[in-house]
Amino acid sequence: MRGLELKNRTTTEDIKKLRLITAVKTPYLPDGRFDLEAYDSLINMQIDNGAEGVIVGGTTGEGQLMSWDEHIMLIGHTVNCFGTEIKVIGNTGSNSTREAVLATEQGFAVGMHAALHINPYYGKTSLQGLVHHFESVLTMGPTIIYNVPSRTGQDIPPPVIKTLSQNLNMAGVKECVGNDRIKGYSEEGIVTWSGNDDQCHDARWTFGASGVISVASNLVPGLVRDLMFQGKNPSLNSKLMPLIEWLFREPNPIGLNTALAQLGVARPVFRLPYVPLPLERRVEFVNIVQKLGRENLVGDKDVRVLDDDDFTLVSRY
Amino acid sequence: MRGLELKNRTTTEDIKKLRLITAVKTPYLPDGRFDLEAYDSLINMQIDNGAEGVIVGGTTGEGQLMSWDEHIMLIGHTVNCFGTEIKVIGNTGSNSTREAVLATEQGFAVGMHAALHINPYYGKTSLQGLVHHFESVLTMGPTIIYNVPSRTGQDIPPPVIKTLSQNLNMAGVKECVGNDRIKGYSEEGIVTWSGNDDQCHDARWTFGASGVISVASNLVPGLVRDLMFQGKNPSLNSKLMPLIEWLFREPNPIGLNTALAQLGVARPVFRLPYVPLPLERRVEFVNIVQKLGRENLVGDKDVRVLDDDDFTLVSRY
Amino acid sequence: MRGLELKNRTTTEDIKKLRLITAVKTPYLPDGRFDLEAYDSLINMQIDNGAEGVIVGGTTGEGQLMSWDEHIMLIGHTVNCFGTEIKVIGNTGSNSTREAVLATEQGFAVGMHAALHINPYYGKTSLQGLVHHFESVLTMGPTIIYNVPSRTGQDIPPPVIKTLSQNLNMAGVKECVGNDRIKGYSEEGIVTWSGNDDQCHDARWTFGASGVISVASNLVPGLVRDLMFQGKNPSLNSKLMPLIEWLFREPNPIGLNTALAQLGVARPVFRLPYVPLPLERRVEFVNIVQKLGRENLVGDKDVRVLDDDDFTLVSRY
Amino acid sequence: MRGLELKNRTTTEDIKKLRLITAVKTPYLPDGRFDLEAYDSLINMQIDNGAEGVIVGGTTGEGQLMSWDEHIMLIGHTVNCFGTEIKVIGNTGSNSTREAVLATEQGFAVGMHAALHINPYYGKTSLQGLVHHFESVLTMGPTIIYNVPSRTGQDIPPPVIKTLSQNLNMAGVKECVGNDRIKGYSEEGIVTWSGNDDQCHDARWTFGASGVISVASNLVPGLVRDLMFQGKNPSLNSKLMPLIEWLFREPNPIGLNTALAQLGVARPVFRLPYVPLPLERRVEFVNIVQKLGRENLVGDKDVRVLDDDDFTLVSRY
């Protein structure tokens, strides 16, 4: 597709400056379809608390459980309703180059401001294949590359990133390998976002990251905003650590989904293969909330411990 | 899906007032994908010449040749780029209730202002089935019902329309059966748009139609605007008649596609089963343009007679 | 796709000889998914009673309400379970040339013996466009062309059929226009099947049709078999007429679906936009069955009048 | 879907006995569509050389680059053409439970003999989520679970396998973690296949594996057959090791695709993100073939070193 819609686009430079991007949760109705009312409310909470961008359908948002038409619709919906208030970054990556190409075309056509691209997980490929894959989509608009070997089974090594950085659409890297890697990129002038909430404070203030693409900010957007904008604050960072550790005891977004349900801001509906954390973890969460202060978390209902029976698990969604 | 996106919606009353809606052509690249650059240009011509709404992916726009993800993407794209300047009416109808339901949900989610719904063509159903079909989608937002028995094989009779009119989302009917039918609806207070360019002047000024959903306005938007806004004008109506007759000698959009290619505003690419008009008709078109005045038609290139070899026919698009 | 699977194919000549082909109903589970157990049972009834072929996902089988993956799966399933006992003719036609091409490739790949192709309904096209459309799929294997202007809004005229008949894969025409048209084709040596149960006896014995593609044979396969194989039998033909008239009082397959539910061979589940016949018609059916003799119809349960509450209508299937 | 098609199914016990299953390559036409002619030829080579089963659309067959309709079609095609001669095991696994459920229903409906199921790669889940995921599909028919943490980022630990083994449809595990793990399962009476060609000889003869699900057998089916059937043969195993090492220097199926192209049994067409091995590796392969003896590898053309220009890389397939 060729389009004039470029006029609506954010520049790559605009994307590079973002400090707080939330990998936003996708909430569901009891039959497993999107609960757009809850979604819109979550996005508004992000805007109100200072998030500058959202990843739509990331691993946190369970893009891997969406059909592409659902996924593109959600991107288009977010742009249409909130695109003037927050940057909309569509996770249009895929381990299939074909799917990545089609989804990225469609995502930019419906107005997303940038694309997030993962390397081909599971199927994997050679380093040369990685470059071909990313170059197939980099022509289309501002792009963040996402490196998370613990999910993909394959690291994107710095030489590949450096090659890709010659493309003007390359905004930077969401890097989960750690702060040494981030430091290296900073020294090369390559923009990074920490993909690990527990490392993001140091990444930002010590290792040169532009900011964070955060899961925890779904819950405490204002505090993560402070962490990214208000200068070094090891005390706040420490205060958040119990929540962050709790969030990642099982693969994300299991913890986040459980938490948002208990905060009353999303229905307790899980698309399989995700299932809620067990009761003892759910009790722990309530304690963590009480220590952090309920007012620091999203929503205005009392936090509560849900019973097993409160949750709906859906396999045909 | 449940969503707060209602805040972005146009009301049904807003839709009822539209006088000139263009069933806009979808232009293609040589491989059959959408040519969004040409599309955006076509939409801008509509806006500049006073069209108030567009049907995206109607029969004219070849929605029947699109995959649903292409179709929803095109709706989302149009909303994103032009939604503040023109009403975007998505043809999210289908002869499958399932597809109509899903597409209409997605269309409203990406911001379309109204839906166009056809009765189940080809498969057909009983009158009771028609009501069930339309009621499955009428809850979602402003809706225009489309009646064109020459395509669907089945008339939507007035009693069905009257039943549907009790729904507050029902904006009116795109009616192709003729001006007597339109007159009857006008007397009942049911809004209509003529679906026949050759009858729209009389429909508007004599039989009570709100306006037209036009094919010809793809070519002569300013003149059709005058026809709908400037009072009775039989002289202008007569002046347009040779073009209109030429347009519909073969099933629409064959004539329109041929014309726009010869005007240089869309590439001469056809998705099968459409093929261009034969040479003698193409010569006729140039003569018609010269009589109407090139300046009254869209585009600024010279009109020319294309050769058979200039056209690309695509079966895998 | 290129394949060696030709070795499994039936020849066009084999298809031409078929006298009784049933346009088989697709039965559903209460959530709208296929009820393959009931389907397999229906197919076995056809085999046991002498049907020589089935149309899978025809208009009777509600192909227009299937996704293509459902449709191809059903073709593959039928081939896999019954392909040595009955000819499997997949309705891989579409009003989109792209969809027709892809579905026909896939249908032949999973082993269907022939394709049924409709002209582009609703969207329509020129005669030249018709030829292009059909030629895009005729290369792939034995093909029956389906002409039913009351559904498509456009007749396929004899010159188009004659042009297509030069292709060796062209088996013949399922013709619904009437017996005069069939007579004309017979005189030209073009194979036909009547698409109208009420005309099929005369079509076969007086006008030269090869046989019938039947709806009624879903209910009375043995009697329709007799009608096609046992010579002129106006008495049997008359005896069937009340059933046939009853079947087509509303667009097919509304009557058939209602009948099979009342015979207890399919669940009373309708995919919208189809809804059951009203109570008075359902009572009529029981009377018709009693006159014909229950033993002449499929199934072995008592026929009964279902209540409105017995039926499930599904819009998200 | 409910179906009687169980009559066609292979039992779980039949699957457990298979010793040589080939994870068969999917060959492509220059535009990226399936080359079914080459595919059928590859399957015939497997049958002729003693493979007892094939995995259709595994990671080797690039199922991750297929649309589901392509994938199910390929399974149906394989069953239809070869299902009486070789067991057809469809890789209908997915990291989305919804997709796994739908694909597995469809795969069994078109006649596959068993399903291969991976754990949710990339998205990952908790151990409890793993069990829910697999139990959503285990009801449908004979199933092999596939454990390959180097691709999925998550090991399926023995306790999960033991829980699943209580299901009668559970045939066994394709295990890539190593022969110690295989030994443990053997001691528990759980059937395994080695997923590592370099370990499969020892797995089979020393650690109790039932056999191998092999990549190398695409190239040397007869020799891998000997390795699995003829008793301990460390000499043959050593002879194969240079080929096996060569095959896995880059992520599979990059080596295999390159090899089959140079053997002239598949076109040199790659779906991105896969790209051919570089020239020096391609030269090495020819040397390896010469040492093994050309007659031991599939195909009857001379092996040759292809040039870079001989390869076609496709991103829109």
PDB file of N, CA and C in Angstrom, chain A residues 1-5 7-8 29 33-38 40-41 44 69-70 72-74 76-82 102 105-112 267, chain B residues 1-5 7-8 29 33-38 40-41 44 69-70 72-74 76-82 102 105-106 108-112 267:
ATOM      1  N   MET A   1       0.830  -1.195   0.000  1.00  0.00           N
ATOM      2  CA  MET A   1       0.000   0.000   0.000  1.00  0.00           C
ATOM      3  C   MET A   1       0.865   1.245   0.000  1.00  0.00           C
ATOM      4  N   ARG A   2       0.460   2.197  -0.769  1.00  0.00           N
ATOM      5  CA  ARG A   2       1.113   3.497  -0.756  1.00  0.00           C
ATOM      6  C   ARG A   2       0.091   4.495  -0.257  1.00  0.00           C
ATOM      7  N   GLY A   3       0.443   5.366   0.581  1.00  0.00           N
ATOM      8  CA  GLY A   3      -0.566   6.275   1.103  1.00  0.00           C
ATOM      9  C   GLY A   3      -0.003   7.640   1.421  1.00  0.00           C
ATOM     10  N   LEU A   4      -0.901   8.622   1.421  1.00  0.00           N
ATOM     11  CA  LEU A   4      -0.536   9.976   1.823  1.00  0.00           C
ATOM     12  C   LEU A   4      -0.643  10.144   3.327  1.00  0.00           C
ATOM     13  N   GLU A   5      -1.046   9.061   3.996  1.00  0.00           N
ATOM     14  CA  GLU A   5      -1.383   9.208   5.399  1.00  0.00           C
ATOM     15  C   GLU A   5      -0.146   9.578   6.230  1.00  0.00           C
ATOM     16  N   LYS A   7       1.118  12.179   6.465  1.00  0.00           N
ATOM     17  CA  LYS A   7       0.911  13.486   7.098  1.00  0.00           C
ATOM     18  C   LYS A   7       0.482  13.357   8.553  1.00  0.00           C
ATOM     19  N   ASN A   8      -0.135  12.221   8.888  1.00  0.00           N
ATOM     20  CA  ASN A   8      -0.600  12.031  10.246  1.00  0.00           C
ATOM     21  C   ASN A   8       0.465  11.429  11.146  1.00  0.00           C
ATOM     22  N   LEU A  29     -14.423  -9.453  27.769  1.00  0.00           N
ATOM     23  CA  LEU A  29     -15.775  -9.794  28.202  1.00  0.00           C
ATOM     24  C   LEU A  29     -15.809 -11.276  28.575  1.00  0.00           C
ATOM     25  N   ARG A  33     -14.307 -11.942  24.058  1.00  0.00           N
ATOM     26  CA  ARG A  33     -14.107 -10.808  23.152  1.00  0.00           C
ATOM     27  C   ARG A  33     -13.558  -9.611  23.937  1.00  0.00           C
ATOM     28  N   PHE A  34     -13.046  -8.635  23.191  1.00  0.00           N
ATOM     29  CA  PHE A  34     -12.482  -7.456  23.845  1.00  0.00           C
ATOM     30  C   PHE A  34     -13.572  -6.718  24.635  1.00  0.00           C
ATOM     31  N   ASP A  35     -13.210  -6.237  25.804  1.00  0.00           N
ATOM     32  CA  ASP A  35     -14.075  -5.333  26.564  1.00  0.00           C
ATOM     33  C   ASP A  35     -13.559  -3.918  26.309  1.00  0.00           C
ATOM     34  N   LEU A  36     -14.071  -3.310  25.258  1.00  0.00           N
ATOM     35  CA  LEU A  36     -13.530  -2.005  24.849  1.00  0.00           C
ATOM     36  C   LEU A  36     -13.841  -0.912  25.865  1.00  0.00           C
ATOM     37  N   GLU A  37     -14.916  -1.081  26.588  1.00  0.00           N
ATOM     38  CA  GLU A  37     -15.249  -0.080  27.601  1.00  0.00           C
ATOM     39  C   GLU A  37     -14.170  -0.074  28.695  1.00  0.00           C
ATOM     40  N   ALA A  38     -13.811  -1.265  29.147  1.00  0.00           N
ATOM     41  CA  ALA A  38     -12.742  -1.358  30.140  1.00  0.00           C
ATOM     42  C   ALA A  38     -11.410  -0.911  29.542  1.00  0.00           C
ATOM     43  N   ASP A  40     -10.878   1.282  27.150  1.00  0.00           N
ATOM     44  CA  ASP A  40     -10.837   2.741  27.041  1.00  0.00           C
ATOM     45  C   ASP A  40     -10.563   3.366  28.408  1.00  0.00           C
ATOM     46  N   SER A  41     -11.143   2.754  29.415  1.00  0.00           N
ATOM     47  CA  SER A  41     -10.930   3.254  30.757  1.00  0.00           C
ATOM     48  C   SER A  41      -9.464   3.080  31.182  1.00  0.00           C
ATOM     49  N   ASN A  44      -7.446   5.700  29.436  1.00  0.00           N
ATOM     50  CA  ASN A  44      -7.626   7.004  30.078  1.00  0.00           C
ATOM     51  C   ASN A  44      -6.811   7.118  31.363  1.00  0.00           C
ATOM     52  N   ASP A  69      -7.155  -9.470  12.583  1.00  0.00           N
ATOM     53  CA  ASP A  69      -8.193  -8.452  12.405  1.00  0.00           C
ATOM     54  C   ASP A  69      -8.580  -7.821  13.747  1.00  0.00           C
ATOM     55  N   GLU A  70      -8.622  -8.619  14.807  1.00  0.00           N
ATOM     56  CA  GLU A  70      -8.833  -8.049  16.140  1.00  0.00           C
ATOM     57  C   GLU A  70      -7.733  -7.056  16.493  1.00  0.00           C
ATOM     58  N   ILE A  72      -5.526  -5.378  14.564  1.00  0.00           N
ATOM     59  CA  ILE A  72      -5.517  -4.127  13.783  1.00  0.00           C
ATOM     60  C   ILE A  72      -6.699  -3.258  14.195  1.00  0.00           C
ATOM     61  N   MET A  73      -7.830  -3.893  14.463  1.00  0.00           N
ATOM     62  CA  MET A  73      -8.988  -3.131  14.926  1.00  0.00           C
ATOM     63  C   MET A  73      -8.652  -2.414  16.223  1.00  0.00           C
ATOM     64  N   LEU A  74      -7.972  -3.101  17.147  1.00  0.00           N
ATOM     65  CA  LEU A  74      -7.652  -2.482  18.432  1.00  0.00           C
ATOM     66  C   LEU A  74      -6.680  -1.311  18.258  1.00  0.00           C
ATOM     67  N   GLY A  76      -6.482   0.543  15.485  1.00  0.00           N
ATOM     68  CA  GLY A  76      -7.279   1.603  14.863  1.00  0.00           C
ATOM     69  C   GLY A  76      -8.194   2.282  15.872  1.00  0.00           C
ATOM     70  N   HIS A  77      -8.777   1.481  16.737  1.00  0.00           N
ATOM     71  CA  HIS A  77      -9.651   2.025  17.778  1.00  0.00           C
ATOM     72  C   HIS A  77      -8.872   2.960  18.704  1.00  0.00           C
ATOM     73  N   THR A  78      -7.686   2.548  19.099  1.00  0.00           N
ATOM     74  CA  THR A  78      -6.887   3.348  20.021  1.00  0.00           C
ATOM     75  C   THR A  78      -6.475   4.663  19.373  1.00  0.00           C
ATOM     76  N   VAL A  79      -6.066   4.589  18.124  1.00  0.00           N
ATOM     77  CA  VAL A  79      -5.710   5.813  17.403  1.00  0.00           C
ATOM     78  C   VAL A  79      -6.926   6.734  17.310  1.00  0.00           C
ATOM     79  N   ASN A  80      -8.064   6.155  16.955  1.00  0.00           N
ATOM     80  CA  ASN A  80      -9.257   6.961  16.729  1.00  0.00           C
ATOM     81  C   ASN A  80      -9.710   7.673  17.995  1.00  0.00           C
ATOM     82  N   CYS A  81      -9.642   6.974  19.117  1.00  0.00           N
ATOM     83  CA  CYS A  81     -10.161   7.543  20.366  1.00  0.00           C
ATOM     84  C   CYS A  81      -9.123   8.341  21.144  1.00  0.00           C
ATOM     85  N   PHE A  82      -7.859   7.970  21.030  1.00  0.00           N
ATOM     86  CA  PHE A  82      -6.849   8.545  21.930  1.00  0.00           C
ATOM     87  C   PHE A  82      -5.593   9.038  21.218  1.00  0.00           C
ATOM     88  N   LEU A 102       2.211  -7.574   6.453  1.00  0.00           N
ATOM     89  CA  LEU A 102       0.807  -7.203   6.271  1.00  0.00           C
ATOM     90  C   LEU A 102       0.284  -6.410   7.458  1.00  0.00           C
ATOM     91  N   GLU A 105       1.762  -2.816   7.528  1.00  0.00           N
ATOM     92  CA  GLU A 105       1.076  -1.982   6.535  1.00  0.00           C
ATOM     93  C   GLU A 105      -0.272  -1.525   7.048  1.00  0.00           C
ATOM     94  N   GLN A 106      -1.023  -2.467   7.580  1.00  0.00           N
ATOM     95  CA  GLN A 106      -2.370  -2.142   8.031  1.00  0.00           C
ATOM     96  C   GLN A 106      -2.334  -1.247   9.269  1.00  0.00           C
ATOM     97  N   GLY A 107      -1.414  -1.534  10.155  1.00  0.00           N
ATOM     98  CA  GLY A 107      -1.301  -0.711  11.361  1.00  0.00           C
ATOM     99  C   GLY A 107      -0.988   0.746  11.031  1.00  0.00           C
ATOM    100  N   PHE A 108      -0.035   0.960  10.135  1.00  0.00           N
ATOM    101  CA  PHE A 108       0.258   2.355   9.757  1.00  0.00           C
ATOM    102  C   PHE A 108      -0.919   2.963   8.987  1.00  0.00           C
ATOM    103  N   ALA A 109      -1.600   2.141   8.199  1.00  0.00           N
ATOM    104  CA  ALA A 109      -2.745   2.676   7.448  1.00  0.00           C
ATOM    105  C   ALA A 109      -3.839   3.174   8.383  1.00  0.00           C
ATOM    106  N   VAL A 110      -4.050   2.503   9.515  1.00  0.00           N
ATOM    107  CA  VAL A 110      -5.076   2.972  10.448  1.00  0.00           C
ATOM    108  C   VAL A 110      -4.522   3.992  11.442  1.00  0.00           C
ATOM    109  N   GLY A 111      -3.293   4.399  11.249  1.00  0.00           N
ATOM    110  CA  GLY A 111      -2.802   5.564  11.979  1.00  0.00           C
ATOM    111  C   GLY A 111      -1.858   5.337  13.141  1.00  0.00           C
ATOM    112  N   MET A 112      -1.378   4.117  13.345  1.00  0.00           N
ATOM    113  CA  MET A 112      -0.474   3.943  14.488  1.00  0.00           C
ATOM    114  C   MET A 112       0.763   4.817  14.284  1.00  0.00           C
ATOM    115  N   ARG A 267     -12.487  -7.234  34.075  1.00  0.00           N
ATOM    116  CA  ARG A 267     -13.213  -8.423  34.510  1.00  0.00           C
ATOM    117  C   ARG A 267     -12.235  -9.577  34.728  1.00  0.00           C
TER     118      ARG A 267
ATOM    119  N   MET B   1     -18.179  -6.576  21.691  1.00  0.00           N
ATOM    120  CA  MET B   1     -17.327  -5.526  22.243  1.00  0.00           C
ATOM    121  C   MET B   1     -18.177  -4.422  22.850  1.00  0.00           C
ATOM    122  N   ARG B   2     -17.757  -3.956  23.990  1.00  0.00           N
ATOM    123  CA  ARG B   2     -18.399  -2.793  24.582  1.00  0.00           C
ATOM    124  C   ARG B   2     -17.371  -1.696  24.611  1.00  0.00           C
ATOM    125  N   GLY B   3     -17.755  -0.521  24.288  1.00  0.00           N
ATOM    126  CA  GLY B   3     -16.740   0.523  24.257  1.00  0.00           C
ATOM    127  C   GLY B   3     -17.295   1.880  24.607  1.00  0.00           C
ATOM    128  N   LEU B   4     -16.391   2.733  25.061  1.00  0.00           N
ATOM    129  CA  LEU B   4     -16.749   4.121  25.350  1.00  0.00           C
ATOM    130  C   LEU B   4     -16.628   4.972  24.101  1.00  0.00           C
ATOM    131  N   GLU B   5     -16.266   4.346  23.008  1.00  0.00           N
ATOM    132  CA  GLU B   5     -15.923   5.138  21.832  1.00  0.00           C
ATOM    133  C   GLU B   5     -17.136   5.878  21.280  1.00  0.00           C
ATOM    134  N   LYS B   7     -18.344   8.324  22.304  1.00  0.00           N
ATOM    135  CA  LYS B   7     -18.102   9.767  22.346  1.00  0.00           C
ATOM    136  C   LYS B   7     -17.679  10.314  20.993  1.00  0.00           C
ATOM    137  N   ASN B   8     -17.115   9.455  20.184  1.00  0.00           N
ATOM    138  CA  ASN B   8     -16.646   9.905  18.879  1.00  0.00           C
ATOM    139  C   ASN B   8     -17.716   9.822  17.802  1.00  0.00           C
ATOM    140  N   LEU B  29      -2.967  -0.893  -6.711  1.00  0.00           N
ATOM    141  CA  LEU B  29      -1.612  -0.987  -7.259  1.00  0.00           C
ATOM    142  C   LEU B  29      -1.582  -2.129  -8.281  1.00  0.00           C
ATOM    143  N   ARG B  33      -3.089  -4.826  -4.608  1.00  0.00           N
ATOM    144  CA  ARG B  33      -3.281  -4.248  -3.273  1.00  0.00           C
ATOM    145  C   ARG B  33      -3.842  -2.833  -3.396  1.00  0.00           C
ATOM    146  N   PHE B  34      -4.334  -2.301  -2.286  1.00  0.00           N
ATOM    147  CA  PHE B  34      -4.876  -0.949  -2.312  1.00  0.00           C
ATOM    148  C   PHE B  34      -3.788   0.058  -2.656  1.00  0.00           C
ATOM    149  N   ASP B  35      -4.142   1.033  -3.464  1.00  0.00           N
ATOM    150  CA  ASP B  35      -3.278   2.177  -3.725  1.00  0.00           C
ATOM    151  C   ASP B  35      -3.785   3.307  -2.836  1.00  0.00           C
ATOM    152  N   LEU B  36      -3.264   3.349  -1.609  1.00  0.00           N
ATOM    153  CA  LEU B  36      -3.799   4.312  -0.642  1.00  0.00           C
ATOM    154  C   LEU B  36      -3.479   5.745  -1.025  1.00  0.00           C
ATOM    155  N   GLU B  37      -2.398   5.936  -1.743  1.00  0.00           N
ATOM    156  CA  GLU B  37      -2.064   7.297  -2.173  1.00  0.00           C
ATOM    157  C   GLU B  37      -3.137   7.809  -3.135  1.00  0.00           C
ATOM    158  N   ALA B  38      -3.508   6.987  -4.103  1.00  0.00           N
ATOM    159  CA  ALA B  38      -4.577   7.376  -5.028  1.00  0.00           C
ATOM    160  C   ALA B  38      -5.910   7.495  -4.291  1.00  0.00           C
ATOM    161  N   ASP B  40      -6.435   8.311  -1.128  1.00  0.00           N
ATOM    162  CA  ASP B  40      -6.462   9.549  -0.350  1.00  0.00           C
ATOM    163  C   ASP B  40      -6.727  10.741  -1.267  1.00  0.00           C
ATOM    164  N   SER B  41      -6.147  10.676  -2.439  1.00  0.00           N
ATOM    165  CA  SER B  41      -6.356  11.751  -3.399  1.00  0.00           C
ATOM    166  C   SER B  41      -7.819  11.802  -3.844  1.00  0.00           C
ATOM    167  N   ASN B  44      -9.817  13.312  -1.059  1.00  0.00           N
ATOM    168  CA  ASN B  44      -9.629  14.766  -1.025  1.00  0.00           C
ATOM    169  C   ASN B  44     -10.439  15.469  -2.100  1.00  0.00           C
ATOM    170  N   ASP B  69     -10.233  -7.971   6.698  1.00  0.00           N
ATOM    171  CA  ASP B  69      -9.181  -7.165   7.328  1.00  0.00           C
ATOM    172  C   ASP B  69      -8.792  -5.990   6.437  1.00  0.00           C
ATOM    173  N   GLU B  70      -8.762  -6.198   5.128  1.00  0.00           N
ATOM    174  CA  GLU B  70      -8.539  -5.074   4.216  1.00  0.00           C
ATOM    175  C   GLU B  70      -9.634  -4.020   4.376  1.00  0.00           C
ATOM    176  N   ILE B  72     -11.841  -3.419   6.879  1.00  0.00           N
ATOM    177  CA  ILE B  72     -11.848  -2.683   8.149  1.00  0.00           C
ATOM    178  C   ILE B  72     -10.659  -1.724   8.194  1.00  0.00           C
ATOM    179  N   MET B  73      -9.546  -2.172   7.663  1.00  0.00           N
ATOM    180  CA  MET B  73      -8.374  -1.294   7.612  1.00  0.00           C
ATOM    181  C   MET B  73      -8.705  -0.048   6.790  1.00  0.00           C
ATOM    182  N   LEU B  74      -9.382  -0.216   5.663  1.00  0.00           N
ATOM    183  CA  LEU B  74      -9.689   0.936   4.808  1.00  0.00           C
ATOM    184  C   LEU B  74     -10.662   1.885   5.514  1.00  0.00           C
ATOM    185  N   GLY B  76     -10.862   2.239   8.831  1.00  0.00           N
ATOM    186  CA  GLY B  76     -10.056   2.879   9.874  1.00  0.00           C
ATOM    187  C   GLY B  76      -9.129   3.939   9.295  1.00  0.00           C
ATOM    188  N   HIS B  77      -8.550   3.630   8.163  1.00  0.00           N
ATOM    189  CA  HIS B  77      -7.673   4.588   7.494  1.00  0.00           C
ATOM    190  C   HIS B  77      -8.442   5.857   7.116  1.00  0.00           C
ATOM    191  N   THR B  78      -9.629   5.684   6.574  1.00  0.00           N
ATOM    192  CA  THR B  78     -10.419   6.834   6.128  1.00  0.00           C
ATOM    193  C   THR B  78     -10.825   7.688   7.321  1.00  0.00           C
ATOM    194  N   VAL B  79     -11.235   7.040   8.397  1.00  0.00           N
ATOM    195  CA  VAL B  79     -11.577   7.783   9.612  1.00  0.00           C
ATOM    196  C   VAL B  79     -10.356   8.547  10.118  1.00  0.00           C
ATOM    197  N   ASN B  80      -9.242   7.861  10.169  1.00  0.00           N
ATOM    198  CA  ASN B  80      -8.037   8.455  10.737  1.00  0.00           C
ATOM    199  C   ASN B  80      -7.575   9.680   9.952  1.00  0.00           C
ATOM    200  N   CYS B  81      -7.635   9.590   8.625  1.00  0.00           N
ATOM    201  CA  CYS B  81      -7.103  10.675   7.793  1.00  0.00           C
ATOM    202  C   CYS B  81      -8.138  11.746   7.493  1.00  0.00           C
ATOM    203  N   PHE B  82      -9.422  11.368   7.416  1.00  0.00           N
ATOM    204  CA  PHE B  82     -10.418  12.313   6.893  1.00  0.00           C
ATOM    205  C   PHE B  82     -11.675  12.423   7.752  1.00  0.00           C
ATOM    206  N   LEU B 102     -19.608  -9.107  13.021  1.00  0.00           N
ATOM    207  CA  LEU B 102     -18.198  -8.878  13.343  1.00  0.00           C
ATOM    208  C   LEU B 102     -17.667  -7.620  12.667  1.00  0.00           C
ATOM    209  N   GLU B 105     -19.118  -4.402  14.299  1.00  0.00           N
ATOM    210  CA  GLU B 105     -18.428  -4.140  15.568  1.00  0.00           C
ATOM    211  C   GLU B 105     -17.066  -3.511  15.321  1.00  0.00           C
ATOM    212  N   GLN B 106     -16.331  -4.114  14.395  1.00  0.00           N
ATOM    213  CA  GLN B 106     -14.973  -3.624  14.150  1.00  0.00           C
ATOM    214  C   GLN B 106     -15.014  -2.248  13.487  1.00  0.00           C
ATOM    215  N   PHE B 108     -17.288   0.140  13.753  1.00  0.00           N
ATOM    216  CA  PHE B 108     -17.569   1.192  14.743  1.00  0.00           C
ATOM    217  C   PHE B 108     -16.385   1.352  15.700  1.00  0.00           C
ATOM    218  N   ALA B 109     -15.720   0.255  16.024  1.00  0.00           N
ATOM    219  CA  ALA B 109     -14.570   0.355  16.925  1.00  0.00           C
ATOM    220  C   ALA B 109     -13.468   1.230  16.326  1.00  0.00           C
ATOM    221  N   VAL B 110     -13.280   1.178  15.030  1.00  0.00           N
ATOM    222  CA  VAL B 110     -12.241   2.021  14.421  1.00  0.00           C
ATOM    223  C   VAL B 110     -12.788   3.384  14.023  1.00  0.00           C
ATOM    224  N   GLY B 111     -14.015   3.664  14.389  1.00  0.00           N
ATOM    225  CA  GLY B 111     -14.494   5.041  14.303  1.00  0.00           C
ATOM    226  C   GLY B 111     -15.436   5.393  13.166  1.00  0.00           C
ATOM    227  N   MET B 112     -15.925   4.411  12.400  1.00  0.00           N
ATOM    228  CA  MET B 112     -16.830   4.799  11.311  1.00  0.00           C
ATOM    229  C   MET B 112     -18.058   5.488  11.901  1.00  0.00           C
ATOM    230  N   ARG B 267      -4.879   4.044 -11.240  1.00  0.00           N
ATOM    231  CA  ARG B 267      -4.151   3.187 -12.178  1.00  0.00           C
ATOM    232  C   ARG B 267      -5.137   2.276 -12.906  1.00  0.00           C
TER     233      ARG B 267
END
